Coordinates of C-alpha atoms in Angstrom, one line a residue:
M1 CA 1.0 25.0 -63.4
V2 CA 0.9 25.7 -59.7
A3 CA -2.0 27.5 -58.1
I4 CA -1.2 29.6 -55.0
K5 CA -4.1 30.6 -52.8
K6 CA -3.9 33.6 -50.6
V7 CA -6.4 34.9 -48.1
C8 CA -6.8 38.6 -47.9
P9 CA -6.0 39.8 -44.3
F10 CA -8.6 42.6 -44.6
C11 CA -11.7 41.1 -46.2
G12 CA -11.0 37.3 -46.2
H13 CA -11.3 37.0 -50.0
V14 CA -9.3 34.1 -51.4
S15 CA -7.2 35.0 -54.4
V16 CA -5.6 32.4 -56.7
V17 CA -2.4 33.2 -58.5
E18 CA -1.1 30.7 -61.1
M19 CA 2.5 30.2 -62.2
D20 CA 4.6 27.6 -63.9
I21 CA 6.5 25.1 -61.7
D22 CA 9.9 26.6 -62.6
S23 CA 8.8 30.0 -61.4
Y24 CA 7.4 28.5 -58.2
V25 CA 10.6 26.7 -57.4
K26 CA 12.7 29.8 -58.0
I27 CA 10.6 31.9 -55.7
K28 CA 10.6 29.1 -53.0
N29 CA 14.4 29.1 -53.3
G30 CA 14.6 32.8 -52.5
A31 CA 14.4 34.6 -55.9
L32 CA 12.6 37.9 -55.9
I33 CA 9.0 37.7 -57.1
S34 CA 9.5 40.8 -59.2
N35 CA 12.4 39.2 -61.0
V36 CA 10.7 35.9 -61.6
L37 CA 7.2 37.1 -62.4
W38 CA 8.2 40.3 -64.2
M39 CA 5.3 39.7 -66.7
V40 CA 2.7 39.7 -64.0
G41 CA 1.2 43.0 -62.9
P42 CA 2.2 44.6 -59.6
A43 CA -1.2 44.0 -58.0
E44 CA -0.9 40.3 -58.5
R45 CA 2.7 40.3 -57.2
E46 CA 1.5 42.1 -54.1
T47 CA -1.2 39.5 -53.6
L48 CA 1.5 36.8 -53.6
I49 CA 3.7 38.8 -51.1
S50 CA 1.1 40.1 -48.6
G51 CA -2.1 38.3 -49.5
I52 CA -4.0 41.6 -50.0
C53 CA -6.5 41.2 -52.8
K54 CA -6.7 43.8 -55.6
P55 CA -9.9 45.6 -54.3
C56 CA -8.3 46.0 -50.8
Q57 CA -5.0 47.2 -52.3
D58 CA -7.0 49.9 -54.1
T59 CA -8.5 50.9 -50.8
V60 CA -5.4 50.6 -48.6
F61 CA -3.0 52.3 -51.0
S62 CA -5.4 54.9 -52.3
D63 CA -4.3 57.6 -49.8
Y64 CA -0.6 57.2 -50.6
D65 CA 0.9 60.4 -52.0
D66 CA 4.4 60.5 -53.4
D67 CA 4.8 64.1 -52.1
E68 CA 4.5 62.8 -48.5
M69 CA 7.7 60.8 -48.7

């Protein structure tokens, strides 16, 4: 297992996301996180991509409205 640590740019919380070595290598070689870690929830994938922790994701994305697009 590989533990990836991400620091939230909003609150400074350190999140740890674990994955198997094969998945880690695929992502490092350019595979899409959503394709490799399809079994992981979207919040955890977002943490890997942007570093934003789940509580801050809830706050940052809470005002998003599909009708505005």
